[in-house]
Every structure is written in C-alpha cells, then in structure tokens.
Tab-separated table of C-alpha atoms in Angstrom:
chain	number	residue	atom	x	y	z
A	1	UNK	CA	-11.878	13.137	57.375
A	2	UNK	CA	-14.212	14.499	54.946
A	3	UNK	CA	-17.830	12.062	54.646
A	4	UNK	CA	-19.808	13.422	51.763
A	5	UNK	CA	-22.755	11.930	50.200
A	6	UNK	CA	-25.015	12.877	47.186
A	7	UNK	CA	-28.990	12.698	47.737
A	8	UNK	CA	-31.721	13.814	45.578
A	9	UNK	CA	-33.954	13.531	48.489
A	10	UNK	CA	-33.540	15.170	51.595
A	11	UNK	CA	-35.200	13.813	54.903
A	12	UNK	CA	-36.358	15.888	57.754
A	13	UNK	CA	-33.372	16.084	59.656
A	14	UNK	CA	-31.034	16.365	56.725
A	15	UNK	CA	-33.364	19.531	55.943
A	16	UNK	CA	-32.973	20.813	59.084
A	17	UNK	CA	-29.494	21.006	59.103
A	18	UNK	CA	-29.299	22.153	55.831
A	19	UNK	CA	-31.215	25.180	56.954
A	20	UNK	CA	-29.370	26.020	60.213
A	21	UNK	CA	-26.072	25.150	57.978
A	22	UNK	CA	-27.579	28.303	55.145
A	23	UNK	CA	-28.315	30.599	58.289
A	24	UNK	CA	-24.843	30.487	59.810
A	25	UNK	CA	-23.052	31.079	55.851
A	26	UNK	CA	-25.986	33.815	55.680
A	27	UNK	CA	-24.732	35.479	58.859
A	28	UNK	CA	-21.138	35.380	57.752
A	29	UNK	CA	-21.903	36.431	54.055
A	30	UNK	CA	-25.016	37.865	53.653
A	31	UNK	CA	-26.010	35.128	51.215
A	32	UNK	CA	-27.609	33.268	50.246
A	33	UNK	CA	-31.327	34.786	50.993
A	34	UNK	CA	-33.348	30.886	50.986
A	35	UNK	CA	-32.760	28.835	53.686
A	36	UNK	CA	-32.886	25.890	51.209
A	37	UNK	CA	-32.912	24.597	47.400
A	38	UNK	CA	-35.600	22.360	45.984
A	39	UNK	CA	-35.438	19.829	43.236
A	40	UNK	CA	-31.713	18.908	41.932
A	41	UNK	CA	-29.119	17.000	44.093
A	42	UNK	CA	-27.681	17.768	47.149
A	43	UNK	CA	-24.561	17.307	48.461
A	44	UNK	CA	-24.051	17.129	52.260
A	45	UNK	CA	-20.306	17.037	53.582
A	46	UNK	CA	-20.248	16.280	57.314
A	47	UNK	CA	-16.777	16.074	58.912
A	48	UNK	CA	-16.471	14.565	62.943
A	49	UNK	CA	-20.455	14.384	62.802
A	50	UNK	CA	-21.064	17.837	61.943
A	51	UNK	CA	-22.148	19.512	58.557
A	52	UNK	CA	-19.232	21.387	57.529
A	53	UNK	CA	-20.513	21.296	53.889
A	54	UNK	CA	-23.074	21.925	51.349
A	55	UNK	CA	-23.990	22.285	47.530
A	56	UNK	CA	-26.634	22.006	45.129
A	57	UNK	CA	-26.789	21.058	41.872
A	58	UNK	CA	-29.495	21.984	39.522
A	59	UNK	CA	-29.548	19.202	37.421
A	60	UNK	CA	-32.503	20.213	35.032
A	61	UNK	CA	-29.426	23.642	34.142
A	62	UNK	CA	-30.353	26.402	32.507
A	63	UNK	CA	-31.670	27.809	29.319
A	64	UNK	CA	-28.727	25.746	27.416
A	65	UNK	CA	-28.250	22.449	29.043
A	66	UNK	CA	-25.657	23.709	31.605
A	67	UNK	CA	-26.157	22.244	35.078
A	68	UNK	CA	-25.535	24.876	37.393
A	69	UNK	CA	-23.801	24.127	41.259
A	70	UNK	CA	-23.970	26.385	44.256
A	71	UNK	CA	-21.427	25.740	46.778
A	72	UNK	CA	-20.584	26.367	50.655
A	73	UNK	CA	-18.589	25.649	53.716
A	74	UNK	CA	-19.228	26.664	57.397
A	75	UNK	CA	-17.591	29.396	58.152
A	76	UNK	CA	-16.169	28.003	61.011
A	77	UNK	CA	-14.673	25.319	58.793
A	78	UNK	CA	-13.194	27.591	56.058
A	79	UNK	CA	-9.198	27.148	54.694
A	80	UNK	CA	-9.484	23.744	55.482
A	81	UNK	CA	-9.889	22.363	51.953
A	82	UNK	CA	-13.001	20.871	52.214
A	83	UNK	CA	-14.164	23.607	49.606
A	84	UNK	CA	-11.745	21.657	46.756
A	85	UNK	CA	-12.547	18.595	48.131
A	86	UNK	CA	-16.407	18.923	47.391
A	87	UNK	CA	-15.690	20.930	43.798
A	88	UNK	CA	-14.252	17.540	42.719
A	89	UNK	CA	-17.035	15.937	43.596
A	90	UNK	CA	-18.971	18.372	41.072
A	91	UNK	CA	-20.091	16.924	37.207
A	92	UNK	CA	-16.814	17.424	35.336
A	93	UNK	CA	-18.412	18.763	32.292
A	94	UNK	CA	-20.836	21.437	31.313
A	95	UNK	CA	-21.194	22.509	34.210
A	96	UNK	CA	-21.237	26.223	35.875
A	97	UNK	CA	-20.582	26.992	39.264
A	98	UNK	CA	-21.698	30.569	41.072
A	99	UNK	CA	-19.675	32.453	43.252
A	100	UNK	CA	-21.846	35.305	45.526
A	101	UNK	CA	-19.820	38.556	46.033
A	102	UNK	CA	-17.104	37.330	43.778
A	103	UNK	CA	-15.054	36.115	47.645
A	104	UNK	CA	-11.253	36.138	46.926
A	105	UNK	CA	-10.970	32.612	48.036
A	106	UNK	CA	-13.585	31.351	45.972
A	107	UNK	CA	-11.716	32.997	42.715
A	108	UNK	CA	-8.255	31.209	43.656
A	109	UNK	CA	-10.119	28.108	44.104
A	110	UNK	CA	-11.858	28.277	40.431
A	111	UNK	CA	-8.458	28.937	39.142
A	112	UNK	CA	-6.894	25.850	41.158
A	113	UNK	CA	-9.476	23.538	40.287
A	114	UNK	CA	-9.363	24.572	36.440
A	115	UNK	CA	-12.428	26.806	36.205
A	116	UNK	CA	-12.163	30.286	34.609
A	117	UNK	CA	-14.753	33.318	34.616
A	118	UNK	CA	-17.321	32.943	32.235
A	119	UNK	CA	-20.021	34.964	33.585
A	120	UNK	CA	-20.354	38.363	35.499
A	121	UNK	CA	-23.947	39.351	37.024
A	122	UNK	CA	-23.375	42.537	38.520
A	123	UNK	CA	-25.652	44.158	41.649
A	124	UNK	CA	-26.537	47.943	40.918
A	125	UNK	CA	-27.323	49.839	43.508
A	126	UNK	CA	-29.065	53.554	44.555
A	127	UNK	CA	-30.603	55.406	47.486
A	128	UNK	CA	-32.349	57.827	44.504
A	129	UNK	CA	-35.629	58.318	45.505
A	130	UNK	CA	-37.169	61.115	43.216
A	131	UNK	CA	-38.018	59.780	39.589
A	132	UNK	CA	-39.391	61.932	36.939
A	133	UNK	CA	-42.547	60.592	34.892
A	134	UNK	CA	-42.104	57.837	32.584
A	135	UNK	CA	-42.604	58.930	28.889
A	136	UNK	CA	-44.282	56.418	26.732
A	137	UNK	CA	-44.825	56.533	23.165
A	138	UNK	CA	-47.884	57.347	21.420
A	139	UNK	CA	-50.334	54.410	21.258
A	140	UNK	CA	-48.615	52.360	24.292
A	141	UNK	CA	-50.179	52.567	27.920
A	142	UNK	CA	-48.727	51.007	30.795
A	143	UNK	CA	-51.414	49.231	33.274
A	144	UNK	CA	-50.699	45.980	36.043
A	145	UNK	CA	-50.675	42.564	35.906
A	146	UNK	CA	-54.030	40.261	36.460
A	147	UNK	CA	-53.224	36.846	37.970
A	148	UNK	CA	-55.286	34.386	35.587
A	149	UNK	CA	-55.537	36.299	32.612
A	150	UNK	CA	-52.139	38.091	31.501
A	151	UNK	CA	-49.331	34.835	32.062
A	152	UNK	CA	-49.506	33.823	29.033
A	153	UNK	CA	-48.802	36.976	27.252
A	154	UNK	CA	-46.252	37.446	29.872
A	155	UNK	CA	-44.298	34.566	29.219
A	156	UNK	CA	-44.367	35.260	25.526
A	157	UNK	CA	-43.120	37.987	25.934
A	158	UNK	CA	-40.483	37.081	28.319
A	159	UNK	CA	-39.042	34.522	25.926
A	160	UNK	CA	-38.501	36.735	22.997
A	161	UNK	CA	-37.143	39.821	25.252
A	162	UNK	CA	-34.612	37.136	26.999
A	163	UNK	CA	-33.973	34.010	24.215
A	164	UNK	CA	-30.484	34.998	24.957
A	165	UNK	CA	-30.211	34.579	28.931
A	166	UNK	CA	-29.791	31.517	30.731
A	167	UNK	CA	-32.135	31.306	33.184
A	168	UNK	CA	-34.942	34.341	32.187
A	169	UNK	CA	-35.606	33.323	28.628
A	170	UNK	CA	-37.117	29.487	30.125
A	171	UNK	CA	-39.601	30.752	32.461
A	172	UNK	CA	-43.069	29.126	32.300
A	173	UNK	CA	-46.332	29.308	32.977
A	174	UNK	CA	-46.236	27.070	35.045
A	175	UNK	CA	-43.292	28.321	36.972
A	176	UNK	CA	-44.954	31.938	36.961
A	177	UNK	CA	-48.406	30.540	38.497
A	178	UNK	CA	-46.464	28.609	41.157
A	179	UNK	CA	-44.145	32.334	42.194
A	180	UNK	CA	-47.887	33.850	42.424
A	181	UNK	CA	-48.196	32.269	45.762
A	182	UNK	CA	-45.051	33.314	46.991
A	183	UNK	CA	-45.086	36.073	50.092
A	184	UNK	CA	-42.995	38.809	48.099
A	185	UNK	CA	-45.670	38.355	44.536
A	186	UNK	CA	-47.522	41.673	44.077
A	187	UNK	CA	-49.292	42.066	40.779
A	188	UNK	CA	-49.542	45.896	41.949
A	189	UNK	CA	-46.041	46.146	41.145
A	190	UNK	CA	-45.756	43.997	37.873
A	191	UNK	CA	-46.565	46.584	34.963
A	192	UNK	CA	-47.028	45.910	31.602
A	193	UNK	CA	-46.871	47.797	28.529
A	194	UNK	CA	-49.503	47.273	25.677
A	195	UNK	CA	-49.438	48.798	22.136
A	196	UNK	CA	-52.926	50.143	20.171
A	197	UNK	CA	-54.132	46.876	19.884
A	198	UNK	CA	-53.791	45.444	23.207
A	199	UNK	CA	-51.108	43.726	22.407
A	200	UNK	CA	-48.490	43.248	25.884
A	201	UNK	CA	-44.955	44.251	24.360
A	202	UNK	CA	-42.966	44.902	27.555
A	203	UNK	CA	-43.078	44.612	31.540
A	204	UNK	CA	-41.191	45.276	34.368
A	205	UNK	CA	-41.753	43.063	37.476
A	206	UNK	CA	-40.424	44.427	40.969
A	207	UNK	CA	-39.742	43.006	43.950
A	208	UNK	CA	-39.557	44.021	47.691
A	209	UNK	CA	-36.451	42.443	50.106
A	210	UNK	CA	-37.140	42.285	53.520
A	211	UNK	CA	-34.137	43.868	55.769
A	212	UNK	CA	-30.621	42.244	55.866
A	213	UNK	CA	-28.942	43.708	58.908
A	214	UNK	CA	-25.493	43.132	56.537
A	215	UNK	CA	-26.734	45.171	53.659
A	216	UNK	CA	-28.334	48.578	52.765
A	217	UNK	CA	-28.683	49.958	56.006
A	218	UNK	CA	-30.676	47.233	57.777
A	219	UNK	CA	-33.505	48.629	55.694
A	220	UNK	CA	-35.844	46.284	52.956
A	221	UNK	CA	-34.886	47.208	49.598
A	222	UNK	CA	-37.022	47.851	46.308
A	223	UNK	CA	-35.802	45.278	43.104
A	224	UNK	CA	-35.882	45.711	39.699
A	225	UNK	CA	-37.062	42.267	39.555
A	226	UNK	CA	-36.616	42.487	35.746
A	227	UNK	CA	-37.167	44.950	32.626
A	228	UNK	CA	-38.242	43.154	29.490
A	229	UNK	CA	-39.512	44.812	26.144
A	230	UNK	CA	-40.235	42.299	22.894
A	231	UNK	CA	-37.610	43.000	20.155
A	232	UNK	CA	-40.013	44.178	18.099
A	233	UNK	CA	-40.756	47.062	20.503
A	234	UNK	CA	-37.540	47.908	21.003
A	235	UNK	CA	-36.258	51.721	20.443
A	236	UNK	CA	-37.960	55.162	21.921
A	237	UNK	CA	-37.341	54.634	25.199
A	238	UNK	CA	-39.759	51.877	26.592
A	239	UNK	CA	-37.515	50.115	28.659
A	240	UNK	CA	-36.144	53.352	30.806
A	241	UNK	CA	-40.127	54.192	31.041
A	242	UNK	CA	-41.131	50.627	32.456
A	243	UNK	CA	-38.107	50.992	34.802
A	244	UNK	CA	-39.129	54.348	35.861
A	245	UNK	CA	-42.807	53.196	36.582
A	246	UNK	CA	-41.849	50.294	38.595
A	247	UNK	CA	-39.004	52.761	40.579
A	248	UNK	CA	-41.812	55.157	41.453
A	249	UNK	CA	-44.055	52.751	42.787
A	250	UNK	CA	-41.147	51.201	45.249
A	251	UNK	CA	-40.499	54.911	46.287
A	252	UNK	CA	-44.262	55.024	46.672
A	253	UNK	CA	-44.249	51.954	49.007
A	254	UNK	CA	-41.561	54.139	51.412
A	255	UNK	CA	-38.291	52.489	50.351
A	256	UNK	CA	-35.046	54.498	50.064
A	257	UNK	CA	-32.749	51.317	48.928
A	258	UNK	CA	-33.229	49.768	45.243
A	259	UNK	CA	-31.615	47.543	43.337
A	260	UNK	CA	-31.572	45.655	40.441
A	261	UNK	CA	-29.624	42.515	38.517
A	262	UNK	CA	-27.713	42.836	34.851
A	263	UNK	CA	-25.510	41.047	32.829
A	264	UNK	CA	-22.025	42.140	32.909
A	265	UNK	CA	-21.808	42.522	29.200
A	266	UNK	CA	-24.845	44.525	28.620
A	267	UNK	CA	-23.878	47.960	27.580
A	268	UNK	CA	-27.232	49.281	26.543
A	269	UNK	CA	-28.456	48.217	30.019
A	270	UNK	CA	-26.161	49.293	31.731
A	271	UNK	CA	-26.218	52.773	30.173
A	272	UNK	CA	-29.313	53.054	31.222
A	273	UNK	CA	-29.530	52.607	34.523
A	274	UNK	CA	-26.329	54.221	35.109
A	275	UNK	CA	-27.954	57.276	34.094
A	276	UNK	CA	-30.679	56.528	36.531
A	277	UNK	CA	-28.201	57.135	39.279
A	278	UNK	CA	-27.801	53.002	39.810
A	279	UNK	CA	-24.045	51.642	40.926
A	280	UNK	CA	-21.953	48.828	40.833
A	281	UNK	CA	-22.644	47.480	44.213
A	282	UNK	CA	-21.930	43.701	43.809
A	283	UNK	CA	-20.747	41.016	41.470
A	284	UNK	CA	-21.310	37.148	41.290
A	285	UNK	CA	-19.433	35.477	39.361
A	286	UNK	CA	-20.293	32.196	37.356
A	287	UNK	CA	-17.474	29.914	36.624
A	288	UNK	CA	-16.797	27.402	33.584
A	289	UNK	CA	-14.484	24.649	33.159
C-alpha cells in the first residue's frame, strides 16, 4: 500500500532520503543533475517503509502563474502504478508537469491521466570544437560580466529578450546575486554586448557540467547557459556572435562536448545553431491538463 504525504518542510532524515532516492533515479536516468529541490512542496511516497516515491511542486510556478511538478519513482519500483497514483495527488488545475528525456512510459501516463504535450525543450548537442571569430557590428563591443556592478543591466535586459518564456523572462536580482555563489558561476564566461553608449543590449551566459558517466563520453560538457539580445538590438547577427564568443571560450577551457537548451518552437533559434553544427540530442517534455 502506497503512504504518501505532502510537506513543505523537509527534516534531516526526510532530506537524506530524498537525496539517496535522486541518486539511484540519477543512476538509472541520467537525471536529474541536483540531489534535491528547495522551496515548494514535497511529496514523499514510501511503500513497506521504503521511499519508492518523490515529487516537487513549485508552488510560486513560472513566469504565468503555472505551478510546475517534477515527478519520480525508484527504479526498482517502476510499472507498479505508484507513478498514477502520486499524479493524482498533483493540483488539478494549472498546473504543468516535466517529463526528462521524453521516457515512453511517462508519455502513456500523461495521456492516461488526461495530460497532453504542451511544451517541447529540446537538448542540442555538438563535439565542434573550431569556431570562427564572432562578427559584431559597428559601435557594439563584447566585454565580461562584473559581479556588483552589471546585474541590474543584466536583468533588464533579460526580461525584455525573454517576456515570452516561462521561467527566463522572471529572473531577479536577487535570484542572480544568490547563483553568483554557486560552484559552476564564472563571470569569465558571462559576456555582454554593449552599444556606443555603453548601453548592455545582449549576453550570453555559459556554463560548465561536470562529467556524467551516462552522457557525452564521461567527459564535462560546455553549456550555452543562455543567448539573450534586447528586441531592440535584434537583426545583424548579434546573437550568432555572442554564441560564438561564449563557444570559443568553452573550447578554450579544453572541452570537446557542448550543449545548449531551446524552445521547441523557435525557428530562428534553432536555425541558428543548427548551422553551428548543434543536434537534436534530447527532449523534455512539459505536460498540461
């Protein structure tokens, strides 16, 4: 029999089997990369004393009010139903639920439990190593990002560029200052772009993976964190040069393996970095009722 309990506060032990829990669905799936979620509610499923069962629920959603689940079961406790059990024990309104790799079972399970596909984020992939120069327009100049002087530009930035996404378009300062002290931050990867007066009208922030045995080769792989230009900057090429700047510095670094996140829908974007030599490599799906 399935026990499962909602908490918005996790106590040490809960914590701790959350995290060995997220390192045995890691070593099955390759995902997902934390060994935990913070904030939200958490749902812990526990079958004959043992944690068979996990989600988490952001409950502060995304850019448009949409709270957004995450879902998994053990792998040694798959086709047992306790994947449907735990869906229906999910908000049952405006709400979106991810899927990682786009898993088979996870799609008939959306489609049992009345979800449907309602977004695609696709992984692009490359072992390209040699990129020519980036080519910027007369009066813009690319340079890198100073912690305690260039967030707020940043973010301002960052909201025009993505007022459209779900997640991107929301970022704060706040938010931004608190991923400075992560491990992976490097300001000597985060370029910006500024016009003749100084003004900052694009960016691209990269990011560096340490090795997944499951994935590229066992080797740590170079991200195209993400590639922002302010609508009004938009045209002659500045995005494919910020994307080039921030793909020589990760070949600088020594890495063979990049990749980078995009919409589905995006043709432009993905026109782009197709011709970069970037292909599909993954898909996660987000599903709507």
């Amino acid at each position: 029999m399935l026990n499962a309990v909602w908490s918005e506060e996790l106590d040490a032990d809960s914590r701790r089997r959350v995290r060995e829990f997220l390192s045995a669905v890691r070593e099955a799936d390759g995902k997902p990369e934390a060994d935990g979620f913070s904030g939200g509610k958490h749902l812990l499923a526990s079958a004959d004393g043992e944690l068979v069962g996990y989600a988490f629920l952001d409950t502060e959603g995304d850019s448009f009010g949409r709270q957004v689940a995450e879902l998994f079961v053990h792998p040694a406790h798959r086709r047992k139903s306790f994947g449907a059990a735990m869906v229906r024990m999910l908000p049952s309104e405006n709400l979106r639920v991810w899927s990682h790799g786009d898993h088979p079972a996870a799609a008939r399970l959306a489609e049992r439990e009345g979800f449907s596909r309602a977004r695609e984020l696709l992984v692009l992939h490359t072992e390209t190593g040699s990129w020519p120069e980036p080519v910027l327009r007369e009066g813009v100049r690319l340079r890198t990002f100073e912690v305690g002087k260039d967030e707020q530009a940043f973010i301002d930035v960052n909201a025009r560029a993505f007022d459209w996404h779900p997640e991107q378009g929301s970022l704060t300062v706040e938010e931004l200052k608190a991923t400075e002290n992560d491990p992976w931050f490097d300001p000597a990867g985060f370029f910006l772009a500024e016009n003749a007066d100084g003004k900052v009208v694009g960016f691209h922030w990269t990011k560096v993976h340490p090795p997944n045995p499951k994935e590229f080769k066992g080797e740590p792989v170079g991200e195209v964190y993400v590639v922002g230009v302010d609508p009004g900057a938009q045209g002659g090429g500045l995005g494919k040069a910020l994307t080039l700047a921030g793909l020589r510095y990760l070949s600088e670094l020594g890495l063979r393996q990049f990749i980078l996140y995009v919409e589905g829908d995006n043709a432009p974007a993905l026109a782009v970095y197709e011709k970069l030599g970037f292909t599909r490599y993954q898909v996660d799906v987000q599903y709507a009722r």
